[in-house]
């Protein structure tokens, strides 16, 4: 863990008097460090010089005084129950703690106790609040380390706590009931901070800056001499080797352009928070902070030319914003009045999709990750704005659920139940295009056809859609495909020559478009038509495709295949990859016949010699399950495997077989499917019985004729 500054804090805990040494507890071991004395050990380890006689009693081997201790020497020390010196009452971001006996840092937890010689460190974009037993508080900004030290416990009620600030910025807050001042030592000065709040900083050159925001005067003494009293609203500096400069007024705080409260909308759990203030002539820069409760979750220092803060990525919640002025010498004035900031979440439900949950307000102390502003949010026409306790309008009347129906940039305005108007947001609403293929938008009166409608949009769409036909038309079995909708369109014998099919969002029952349908009249016939017979077939319906997979050929001495008529088990061919092609003719919607051929390059089991197995099968199949884009088929097959090779120990051979299998298929386009096949074939084995050959392959299937 890389920490660029450190603060050494000596903290008195008024309630922590000398803890008792427990006689029923065995003494602890202590390893003597370089040049340590018995008195130093009594104060450092036990916290009280009065325990020095007890240290001597437990170590009679030391002999008469004076004792000359050696580094590495092990002494017995009384066992004393530890008492917390402070507590980590708040944290933001990555805050770590490290015990004095350990080299590694551990993650800090809010509310954890802090003990003597523990370090507390805040990394980048992090902060921590340490509260001592007498309610004194220190606020650590990023890149800061605090080391907690308790003074001798017998003097805990007398000694003032002390902080040594080496580099960075420390903010203090001492309440009215605080009994002692907080002494802050810097490389160039010593300041005693009384009741109230103050900011103390040190730059890389050791220049100290002290700003008294309010409360009692600060007694500031330069290490090179000189002392001044820094009253409330005043500040000063002390350079290394110099006396303190005369105190001067701190720069006034700027005022908010909008006194608030202000509110913002979080889409997808993140809002853009903005705040602007009037320019302060005496300010050389500004420090802006956004707080959730008492925790600073975002902060920035801005030049005097910038009087507006913009933060992307704020989650829903209640915040306050504050801004302070810094003068040319970086003396930080007291922040102005707090600005109340409310962020409320909304969710966007795409057409045909269920409503997603609305992001709830967060209450943790984690910092806001400042995301970079992205492109405008693009949504499809028909998108719904879903809220929780907020009403929104998008060009119409406010509603708990507003629907975006006008393409183009659309301003959305929302108001909380308490009447707070949230800052408007702009959504880019894009059109949803519905188009039916030319040969899919015509039907013969009294007949049916397959209707395929493409759905396209520059934003996400859901899967819940309905097709509503005009008079004389009916729609059956609407299913969602990867690119649109598929259904069976039926026309009555007396249907009008033109009609429409409306595309409806099933969730809101709003029509978002329609396609035109042409109804062709029934062909003219003789005056006395023959008796009605079966309707003519709709035409050939074919599928073709290819596949790749693996064919498992058993190789056991008995159950190995008889393919090749080999005398020895070592001359049997083994498992190999398979590639092939297939074609199927669909007798009707659910029944088909299929033929396939495959090539299986393989090798003999006991010889380093290649072989080629060819397979050919004819199958009859049925579609068992049809769920729109997904289907499951079963097949019964008959065919043969043939072996061809240059081996002298196996003959070219053909073995017949019968088998069965299952096929799973899924649409990946209007005419393309991805299919997975598993087959089991029964054929002769080497012992005069039967064995099985297993196939698994993955392939593509293309529809080339009419029908499904």
XYZ file of C-alpha atoms in Angstrom:
708
model
C 0.000 0.000 0.000
C 1.490 3.294 -1.182
C 0.634 6.190 1.105
C 2.175 9.558 0.380
C 1.734 11.314 3.702
C 1.567 10.471 7.377
C 0.184 11.902 10.617
C 1.425 10.786 14.028
C -1.433 11.132 16.480
C -0.991 10.901 20.264
C -4.559 10.354 21.553
C -5.728 10.463 25.136
C -8.817 8.452 26.017
C -10.335 10.025 29.099
C -12.308 6.942 30.015
C -9.263 4.664 29.704
C -7.485 4.618 33.059
C -4.779 2.121 33.863
C -6.222 -1.281 32.957
C -5.675 -3.941 35.582
C -2.973 -6.523 35.282
C -4.661 -9.885 35.630
C -2.987 -12.117 38.196
C -4.760 -15.163 36.787
C -3.262 -14.554 33.342
C 0.297 -15.710 32.590
C 2.720 -12.927 31.694
C 3.419 -12.101 28.062
C 6.769 -12.333 26.293
C 8.433 -9.164 25.003
C 11.452 -9.034 22.681
C 13.798 -6.140 23.531
C 14.596 -3.753 20.694
C 17.756 -1.795 19.982
C 18.870 0.478 22.863
C 15.629 0.003 24.819
C 15.553 0.506 28.592
C 13.274 -0.959 31.239
C 11.548 2.403 31.684
C 10.895 2.728 27.961
C 9.396 -0.769 27.895
C 7.135 0.002 30.873
C 5.828 3.141 29.150
C 5.694 1.793 25.586
C 4.268 -1.658 26.212
C 2.424 -1.287 29.495
C 1.446 2.357 29.132
C 2.446 3.312 32.691
C 5.895 3.893 34.246
C 4.423 2.829 37.609
C 4.500 -0.769 36.364
C 8.314 -0.723 36.228
C 8.642 -2.603 39.610
C 6.308 -5.289 38.296
C 8.526 -5.612 35.205
C 11.565 -6.108 37.472
C 9.703 -8.641 39.639
C 8.840 -10.791 36.629
C 12.461 -10.757 35.395
C 14.749 -11.596 38.388
C 17.402 -12.779 35.948
C 18.214 -9.132 35.229
C 20.007 -8.845 38.586
C 20.840 -5.548 40.285
C 20.224 -2.113 38.827
C 21.167 -0.645 36.441
C 20.102 -3.211 33.842
C 21.876 -3.358 30.512
C 19.344 -4.810 28.076
C 20.390 -6.401 24.793
C 18.469 -6.400 21.535
C 16.656 -9.717 21.063
C 16.500 -10.453 24.771
C 13.119 -11.904 25.848
C 11.459 -10.437 28.956
C 8.278 -11.296 30.819
C 5.754 -8.446 31.023
C 2.413 -8.328 32.890
C -0.613 -9.294 30.837
C -2.861 -6.241 30.438
C -6.188 -6.292 28.627
C -6.046 -3.813 25.742
C -8.339 -0.775 25.812
C -9.306 0.966 22.570
C -7.822 4.445 22.165
C -10.226 5.519 19.408
C -12.792 4.291 16.912
C -13.083 4.513 13.146
C -16.509 6.175 13.059
C -16.675 6.766 9.314
C -14.835 5.741 6.163
C -15.094 6.398 2.477
C -13.347 4.287 -0.122
C -10.246 2.194 0.492
C -9.198 2.717 4.114
C -6.676 0.319 5.705
C -5.367 -0.435 9.208
C -2.074 -1.969 10.287
C -1.144 -3.343 13.665
C 2.325 -2.448 14.987
C 3.398 -6.090 15.061
C 2.408 -6.756 11.442
C 3.833 -5.656 8.113
C 0.645 -6.021 6.037
C -2.326 -3.694 5.866
C -5.863 -4.995 6.429
C -9.147 -3.567 5.190
C -10.699 -1.232 7.766
C -14.322 -1.529 8.831
C -16.568 1.257 9.949
C -17.043 1.213 13.739
C -13.908 -0.832 14.460
C -11.834 -0.104 17.573
C -8.344 1.352 17.145
C -5.584 0.543 19.612
C -2.226 1.938 20.634
C 0.322 2.170 17.804
C -2.191 1.129 15.120
C -1.975 2.903 11.773
C -5.018 4.086 9.831
C -4.467 4.968 6.188
C -6.729 6.476 3.522
C -5.764 5.865 -0.098
C -6.740 7.760 -3.265
C -10.352 9.030 -3.270
C -10.692 7.826 0.311
C -11.235 9.505 3.674
C -11.594 8.452 7.296
C -13.039 9.856 10.498
C -11.353 8.928 13.782
C -13.193 9.721 17.028
C -11.465 9.631 20.401
C -13.125 8.832 23.703
C -13.655 12.502 24.582
C -15.482 13.118 21.248
C -12.526 14.807 19.555
C -12.550 14.013 15.852
C -9.955 14.000 13.090
C -10.865 13.848 9.400
C -8.219 12.320 7.167
C -8.317 13.270 3.506
C -6.862 11.009 0.836
C -3.211 9.884 0.978
C -2.996 10.224 4.762
C -1.789 7.934 7.545
C -2.662 8.232 11.225
C -0.760 6.445 13.986
C -2.757 6.148 17.196
C -0.692 6.547 20.389
C -2.072 6.674 23.921
C -0.002 8.633 26.473
C 0.913 7.138 29.799
C -2.433 5.897 31.077
C -1.948 7.347 34.535
C -1.797 10.805 32.862
C -4.653 10.238 30.418
C -6.789 12.807 32.198
C -4.012 15.389 32.167
C -2.210 15.099 28.828
C -3.633 16.727 25.706
C -3.832 14.569 22.579
C -1.249 15.379 19.950
C -1.086 14.970 16.176
C 2.065 15.213 14.134
C 1.226 16.237 10.568
C 4.079 15.596 8.182
C 2.316 16.283 4.862
C -1.193 16.744 3.547
C -4.352 18.179 5.086
C -6.053 17.456 8.380
C -9.472 18.737 9.456
C -10.434 18.748 13.126
C -13.719 19.111 14.931
C -13.805 19.547 18.701
C -17.179 19.703 20.410
C -18.323 21.967 23.219
C -17.797 19.203 25.783
C -14.194 18.564 24.815
C -11.987 19.035 27.857
C -8.574 19.436 26.240
C -7.261 21.086 23.064
C -5.780 19.075 20.242
C -2.091 19.766 19.689
C -1.023 19.520 16.049
C 2.699 19.549 15.362
C 3.977 20.262 11.841
C 7.534 20.541 10.483
C 7.490 24.290 11.167
C 4.954 24.953 13.948
C 2.848 23.719 16.834
C -0.863 24.604 16.950
C -3.291 24.042 19.814
C -6.774 23.663 18.363
C -9.614 24.488 20.721
C -13.323 23.943 20.393
C -14.668 24.387 16.889
C -13.351 23.317 13.496
C -10.069 24.028 11.750
C -7.979 22.914 8.782
C -4.225 22.366 9.033
C -2.109 21.607 5.975
C 1.546 21.070 5.095
C 3.013 21.267 1.595
C 6.071 19.456 0.230
C 8.407 22.272 1.409
C 7.178 22.002 5.003
C 5.156 25.235 4.828
C 2.322 25.021 7.349
C -1.122 26.546 6.781
C -3.632 26.973 9.608
C -7.245 28.075 9.059
C -9.627 28.615 11.988
C -13.158 28.187 10.639
C -14.981 28.829 13.907
C -14.680 28.422 17.659
C -11.903 29.263 20.107
C -8.704 30.987 19.026
C -5.815 28.753 17.952
C -2.497 29.281 19.750
C 0.150 28.920 17.028
C 3.847 28.815 17.885
C 6.634 28.697 15.317
C 9.438 26.231 15.914
C 11.863 29.018 15.047
C 10.159 31.325 17.554
C 7.193 33.620 17.692
C 3.578 32.969 18.674
C 0.258 34.277 17.370
C -3.409 33.734 18.181
C -5.468 32.740 15.132
C -9.020 33.813 15.819
C -12.183 32.468 14.220
C -12.378 33.322 10.509
C -8.611 33.946 10.319
C -5.665 32.014 8.924
C -1.895 32.176 8.653
C 1.242 30.372 7.478
C 4.553 29.303 9.015
C 7.550 28.473 6.837
C 10.460 26.312 7.968
C 12.863 28.368 10.075
C 10.482 31.342 10.097
C 8.163 32.960 12.584
C 4.398 32.784 12.016
C 2.980 35.331 9.604
C 0.392 37.738 11.008
C -3.114 36.165 10.812
C -5.372 37.457 8.043
C -9.043 36.932 7.153
C -9.970 33.760 5.321
C -11.666 34.149 1.917
C -15.479 34.223 2.072
C -17.438 31.218 0.874
C -19.209 31.452 -2.490
C -23.010 31.246 -2.623
C -25.063 28.763 -4.624
C -26.805 30.034 -7.725
C -29.729 27.801 -6.766
C -30.179 27.681 -2.999
C -31.937 24.346 -3.400
C -32.911 21.772 -2.676
C -32.031 20.353 -6.102
C -32.783 16.948 -7.582
C -31.518 14.697 -10.363
C -32.639 11.560 -12.196
C -30.550 8.369 -12.133
C -31.038 6.143 -15.192
C -29.668 2.657 -14.695
C -28.539 3.581 -11.185
C -26.381 6.588 -12.154
C -27.174 10.307 -12.348
C -25.315 13.410 -13.448
C -25.147 15.818 -10.486
C -24.363 19.470 -11.175
C -23.993 22.470 -8.876
C -23.018 26.059 -9.667
C -22.020 28.984 -7.464
C -21.270 32.678 -7.792
C -17.651 33.658 -8.313
C -15.844 34.882 -5.169
C -13.322 37.652 -6.037
C -10.949 36.700 -3.199
C -10.840 33.011 -4.150
C -7.860 31.623 -6.083
C -9.491 28.160 -6.184
C -12.445 26.242 -4.771
C -12.868 22.952 -2.927
C -16.120 21.147 -3.702
C -17.390 18.214 -1.631
C -20.445 15.969 -2.033
C -21.461 14.202 1.169
C -23.777 11.300 1.920
C -24.563 11.834 5.577
C -21.237 12.887 7.102
C -19.120 10.905 4.631
C -17.469 12.733 1.726
C -18.202 10.565 -1.328
C -16.788 12.940 -3.979
C -14.443 15.929 -3.826
C -12.481 18.112 -6.218
C -10.334 21.241 -6.167
C -11.181 23.600 -9.022
C -9.484 26.769 -10.318
C -11.143 30.128 -9.717
C -12.238 30.283 -13.365
C -14.523 27.278 -12.800
C -17.686 27.868 -10.791
C -19.583 24.718 -11.667
C -19.172 21.108 -10.615
C -20.420 18.164 -12.703
C -20.269 14.573 -11.452
C -21.302 11.547 -13.505
C -22.308 8.262 -11.886
C -24.106 9.302 -8.690
C -26.458 6.534 -7.447
C -29.877 7.314 -5.939
C -29.737 8.778 -2.438
C -29.800 11.931 -0.320
C -26.694 14.138 -0.436
C -25.425 17.550 0.602
C -22.948 19.660 -1.356
C -20.603 22.268 0.040
C -17.982 24.538 -1.485
C -15.197 26.573 0.129
C -12.812 29.238 -1.174
C -8.995 29.001 -1.047
C -6.883 32.145 -1.318
C -3.646 32.504 -3.248
C -1.701 31.121 -0.273
C -4.002 28.065 -0.154
C -5.628 29.105 3.115
C -9.016 27.362 3.037
C -12.067 29.306 4.166
C -15.094 27.881 5.894
C -17.556 26.169 3.514
C -20.753 28.046 2.771
C -24.256 26.829 3.434
C -24.941 23.209 2.525
C -26.940 22.480 -0.615
C -29.447 19.615 -0.299
C -29.196 17.227 -3.274
C -31.685 14.440 -4.039
C -31.083 11.691 -6.610
C -34.031 9.456 -7.558
C -33.873 6.445 -9.826
C -35.985 5.481 -12.817
C -35.860 2.383 -15.042
C -36.403 2.038 -18.789
C -38.475 -0.924 -20.005
C -37.966 -1.709 -23.695
C -41.026 -2.422 -25.873
C -42.115 -6.005 -25.399
C -40.047 -6.412 -22.216
C -40.910 -6.677 -18.541
C -40.107 -3.692 -16.359
C -36.660 -3.861 -14.697
C -36.397 -2.916 -11.005
C -35.868 0.733 -10.128
C -32.517 1.324 -8.428
C -33.026 2.055 -4.725
C -31.228 4.709 -2.702
C -27.845 3.636 -1.331
C -26.720 4.298 2.212
C -23.112 3.154 2.262
C -20.006 5.331 2.536
C -18.374 4.193 -0.698
C -17.075 6.996 -2.928
C -18.779 7.722 -6.212
C -16.805 6.359 -9.118
C -16.814 9.364 -11.456
C -17.772 7.810 -14.798
C -17.047 9.720 -17.945
C -20.132 11.233 -19.595
C -21.351 8.899 -22.307
C -23.423 9.308 -25.430
C -27.139 10.087 -25.096
C -29.229 7.120 -24.006
C -30.966 5.578 -27.037
C -34.319 3.835 -26.519
C -36.891 2.382 -28.883
C -40.247 4.010 -29.470
C -42.687 2.488 -27.024
C -40.159 2.334 -24.167
C -41.764 2.809 -20.754
C -40.352 4.943 -17.936
C -40.828 2.997 -14.712
C -40.529 4.853 -11.398
C -40.887 4.350 -7.673
C -42.570 7.306 -5.950
C -41.773 9.653 -8.856
C -44.035 10.879 -11.656
C -42.536 11.649 -15.062
C -43.717 13.240 -18.287
C -42.311 12.943 -21.788
C -44.222 15.615 -23.640
C -47.552 14.603 -22.099
C -49.188 14.592 -18.700
C -47.101 13.330 -15.733
C -47.691 9.669 -14.908
C -46.269 6.900 -12.754
C -45.510 5.027 -16.020
C -44.818 7.234 -19.050
C -44.473 5.811 -22.578
C -42.108 7.340 -25.160
C -44.015 7.464 -28.459
C -42.371 10.318 -30.427
C -39.100 9.537 -32.267
C -36.241 11.965 -31.800
C -34.729 13.749 -28.787
C -37.270 13.643 -25.961
C -37.000 15.618 -22.736
C -38.170 13.740 -19.651
C -39.206 15.718 -16.569
C -39.825 14.003 -13.225
C -41.188 15.193 -9.876
C -40.937 13.501 -6.488
C -43.936 12.840 -4.278
C -42.740 15.748 -2.101
C -43.050 18.115 -5.062
C -39.320 18.453 -5.860
C -38.762 18.933 -9.592
C -35.782 16.897 -10.748
C -33.439 18.190 -13.422
C -34.702 17.087 -16.873
C -32.906 14.435 -18.898
C -32.962 13.876 -22.661
C -33.442 10.457 -24.254
C -32.909 9.675 -27.944
C -36.049 7.817 -29.077
C -35.534 5.695 -32.196
C -38.198 4.218 -34.454
C -39.065 0.502 -34.516
C -39.352 -0.760 -38.105
C -41.643 -3.661 -39.003
C -41.326 -5.222 -42.444
C -42.764 -8.427 -43.936
C -40.995 -10.212 -46.780
C -42.805 -9.713 -50.100
C -43.660 -13.392 -50.477
C -44.771 -13.603 -46.830
C -47.356 -10.823 -46.949
C -49.733 -12.442 -49.444
C -52.321 -15.123 -48.850
C -54.984 -16.794 -50.976
C -58.546 -16.282 -49.799
C -59.575 -19.340 -47.832
C -55.941 -20.426 -47.406
C -52.962 -20.002 -45.065
C -49.371 -18.941 -45.340
C -46.393 -18.437 -43.042
C -46.016 -14.785 -42.090
C -42.518 -13.577 -41.192
C -42.090 -9.998 -39.955
C -38.678 -8.449 -39.303
C -38.251 -6.142 -36.283
C -35.372 -3.687 -36.390
C -34.409 -0.854 -34.024
C -31.270 0.916 -32.825
C -32.161 0.034 -29.220
C -33.028 -3.188 -27.344
C -36.435 -4.828 -27.835
C -38.212 -7.424 -25.703
C -39.802 -10.752 -26.684
C -43.484 -10.179 -25.742
C -45.312 -9.233 -28.963
C -48.740 -9.875 -30.459
C -50.029 -9.748 -34.025
C -53.560 -8.341 -34.429
C -55.086 -8.785 -37.939
C -57.812 -6.786 -39.632
C -61.233 -8.170 -40.586
C -61.122 -11.398 -42.559
C -57.657 -12.373 -41.354
C -56.582 -14.484 -38.398
C -53.123 -15.053 -36.916
C -52.113 -18.258 -35.167
C -49.013 -19.309 -33.222
C -47.053 -16.072 -32.998
C -43.446 -16.752 -31.965
C -40.399 -14.503 -31.518
C -37.343 -15.230 -33.648
C -33.853 -13.790 -33.506
C -34.781 -11.185 -36.122
C -38.520 -10.705 -35.763
C -41.830 -12.567 -35.534
C -43.229 -15.708 -37.185
C -46.874 -16.795 -37.353
C -49.439 -18.605 -39.498
C -51.690 -16.202 -41.405
C -55.165 -17.404 -42.436
C -57.586 -15.586 -44.748
C -61.314 -16.175 -44.816
C -62.902 -17.055 -48.162
C -64.609 -13.640 -48.195
C -61.668 -11.625 -46.824
C -61.073 -8.153 -48.328
C -58.389 -8.002 -50.967
C -56.186 -5.904 -48.681
C -55.713 -5.952 -44.946
C -53.187 -5.191 -42.244
C -51.564 -6.953 -39.336
C -50.735 -4.662 -36.405
C -47.684 -5.348 -34.235
C -48.650 -4.847 -30.599
C -46.517 -4.617 -27.447
C -48.099 -7.338 -25.307
C -47.177 -5.517 -22.088
C -48.798 -2.143 -22.842
C -51.214 -3.297 -25.593
C -50.006 -0.410 -27.763
C -49.670 -0.885 -31.509
C -46.230 0.229 -32.668
C -46.641 -0.488 -36.381
C -48.394 -2.578 -39.014
C -47.711 -4.459 -42.247
C -49.964 -4.648 -45.292
C -51.421 -7.995 -46.368
C -52.609 -8.815 -49.889
C -55.403 -11.383 -50.225
C -55.547 -13.076 -53.630
C -58.991 -14.231 -54.798
C -59.796 -17.912 -55.254
C -59.037 -18.953 -58.851
C -62.042 -19.109 -61.205
C -63.420 -22.624 -61.905
C -65.954 -24.274 -64.218
C -69.658 -23.606 -63.718
C -70.110 -27.002 -62.101
C -67.038 -27.584 -59.945
C -66.036 -31.143 -59.113
C -66.440 -32.358 -55.559
C -63.987 -30.776 -53.219
C -60.897 -32.874 -52.695
C -57.747 -32.503 -50.679
C -55.915 -29.243 -51.177
C -52.868 -29.458 -53.407
C -49.539 -29.713 -51.685
C -47.877 -26.437 -50.863
C -44.787 -27.420 -52.829
C -41.456 -29.049 -51.978
C -40.034 -28.294 -48.576
C -36.331 -29.094 -48.222
C -33.564 -28.496 -45.722
C -29.863 -28.996 -46.442
C -26.832 -28.638 -44.239
C -23.444 -29.775 -43.078
C -21.996 -30.951 -39.810
C -18.829 -31.837 -37.923
C -18.397 -34.013 -34.863
C -16.924 -37.256 -33.604
C -17.753 -40.935 -34.235
C -17.004 -43.405 -31.443
C -15.983 -46.820 -32.873
C -15.562 -49.436 -30.077
C -12.194 -51.249 -30.132
C -12.463 -54.031 -27.530
C -11.362 -57.590 -28.290
C -15.014 -58.714 -28.260
C -17.222 -55.663 -28.540
C -15.074 -53.954 -31.182
C -16.699 -53.475 -34.587
C -16.440 -56.216 -37.186
C -15.571 -53.535 -39.766
C -12.556 -54.696 -41.802
C -12.824 -58.392 -40.777
C -9.525 -58.056 -38.864
C -8.084 -61.182 -37.261
C -6.468 -59.281 -34.398
C -7.971 -56.672 -32.089
C -5.007 -54.418 -32.882
C -6.199 -54.184 -36.485
C -9.564 -52.626 -35.564
C -10.116 -48.968 -36.465
C -10.778 -46.533 -33.624
C -12.640 -43.318 -32.887
C -12.166 -40.361 -35.222
C -13.564 -36.943 -36.213
C -16.426 -36.804 -38.645
C -17.567 -34.308 -41.272
C -20.550 -34.672 -43.534
C -23.605 -33.329 -45.275
C -27.317 -34.053 -45.064
C -30.590 -33.210 -46.803
C -34.185 -33.674 -45.659
C -37.620 -33.574 -47.278
C -40.519 -32.494 -45.035
C -43.629 -34.504 -45.814
C -45.653 -32.092 -43.678
C -44.970 -29.674 -40.829
C -43.868 -32.391 -38.392
C -42.759 -35.436 -40.465
C -39.628 -35.702 -42.608
C -37.173 -38.084 -44.251
C -33.459 -37.371 -44.241
C -30.291 -38.732 -45.842
C -26.747 -38.043 -44.748
C -23.191 -39.063 -45.633
C -20.086 -38.715 -43.473
C -16.324 -39.163 -43.783
C -14.387 -40.316 -40.699
C -10.566 -40.187 -41.001
C -9.163 -42.547 -38.337
C -6.316 -45.006 -37.582
C -5.872 -48.663 -36.695
C -5.618 -49.243 -32.958
C -2.339 -51.205 -32.936
C -0.590 -49.794 -35.997
C 0.548 -46.348 -37.032
C -1.544 -46.522 -40.192
C -4.428 -44.374 -41.317
C -7.806 -45.512 -42.518
C -10.969 -43.887 -43.792
C -14.462 -44.867 -42.685
C -17.418 -43.684 -44.739
C -20.942 -43.631 -43.407
C -24.294 -43.311 -45.145
C -27.737 -43.397 -43.530
C -31.373 -42.762 -44.343
C -33.700 -41.658 -41.569
C -37.365 -41.048 -40.931
C -38.109 -38.427 -38.300
C -40.771 -36.540 -36.437
C -40.759 -33.152 -34.701
C -41.718 -33.903 -31.058
C -41.431 -30.453 -29.449
C -41.810 -27.032 -31.127
C -41.292 -23.917 -29.003
C -40.949 -21.204 -31.632
C -37.188 -20.823 -32.074
C -36.430 -24.168 -30.413
C -37.457 -27.692 -31.408
C -36.651 -31.350 -30.639
C -36.815 -34.167 -33.200
C -36.539 -37.988 -33.014
C -35.193 -40.156 -35.865
C -35.002 -43.850 -36.801
C -32.186 -44.735 -39.210
C -30.742 -47.494 -41.386
C -27.518 -47.515 -43.332
C -23.941 -48.758 -43.279
C -20.315 -47.914 -42.502
C -17.582 -48.731 -45.050
C -13.832 -49.111 -44.395
C -11.157 -48.387 -46.967
C -7.406 -48.569 -46.260
C -4.045 -49.837 -47.487
C -3.657 -52.251 -44.567
C -2.700 -55.841 -45.319
C -4.351 -56.991 -42.080
C -7.818 -55.593 -42.773
C -10.030 -55.768 -45.813
C -12.128 -53.081 -47.363
C -15.509 -53.798 -45.845
C -19.118 -52.592 -45.584
C -21.215 -53.355 -42.455
C -24.927 -52.516 -42.305
C -26.528 -51.021 -39.198
C -29.738 -49.648 -37.757
C -30.066 -46.861 -35.249
C -31.962 -44.018 -33.651
C -31.200 -40.476 -32.512
C -32.308 -37.096 -31.205
C -31.865 -33.675 -32.786
C -32.106 -30.299 -31.054
C -32.393 -27.233 -33.305
C -32.540 -23.465 -32.689
C -33.231 -20.652 -35.182
C -30.321 -18.284 -35.796
C -31.981 -16.480 -38.695
C -35.125 -16.516 -40.794
C -33.895 -19.521 -42.832
C -30.987 -20.900 -40.784
C -30.872 -23.245 -37.805
C -28.111 -24.502 -35.563
C -28.616 -28.188 -34.727
C -27.010 -30.680 -32.342
C -27.390 -34.421 -33.132
C -26.738 -37.546 -31.112
C -27.044 -41.024 -32.717
C -26.649 -44.678 -31.691
C -26.176 -47.318 -34.394
C -26.307 -51.110 -33.824
C -23.910 -53.207 -35.936
C -22.037 -56.524 -35.825
C -19.167 -57.033 -33.368
C -16.072 -59.232 -33.598
C -17.626 -62.106 -31.598
C -20.705 -62.659 -33.756
C -22.923 -60.449 -31.617
C -23.763 -56.787 -31.847
C -22.147 -53.593 -30.636
C -23.024 -49.906 -30.893
C -21.431 -46.953 -32.674
C -22.078 -43.518 -31.211
C -22.102 -40.198 -33.083
C -22.285 -36.615 -31.793
C -22.138 -33.695 -34.225
C -22.937 -29.992 -34.496
C -24.139 -28.503 -37.757
C -26.072 -25.858 -39.665
C -29.371 -26.394 -41.499
C -30.741 -24.152 -44.243
C -34.389 -24.097 -45.339
C -34.595 -24.006 -49.185
C -38.242 -24.353 -50.355
C -41.511 -23.221 -48.931
C -42.852 -24.144 -45.524
C -41.108 -24.589 -42.261
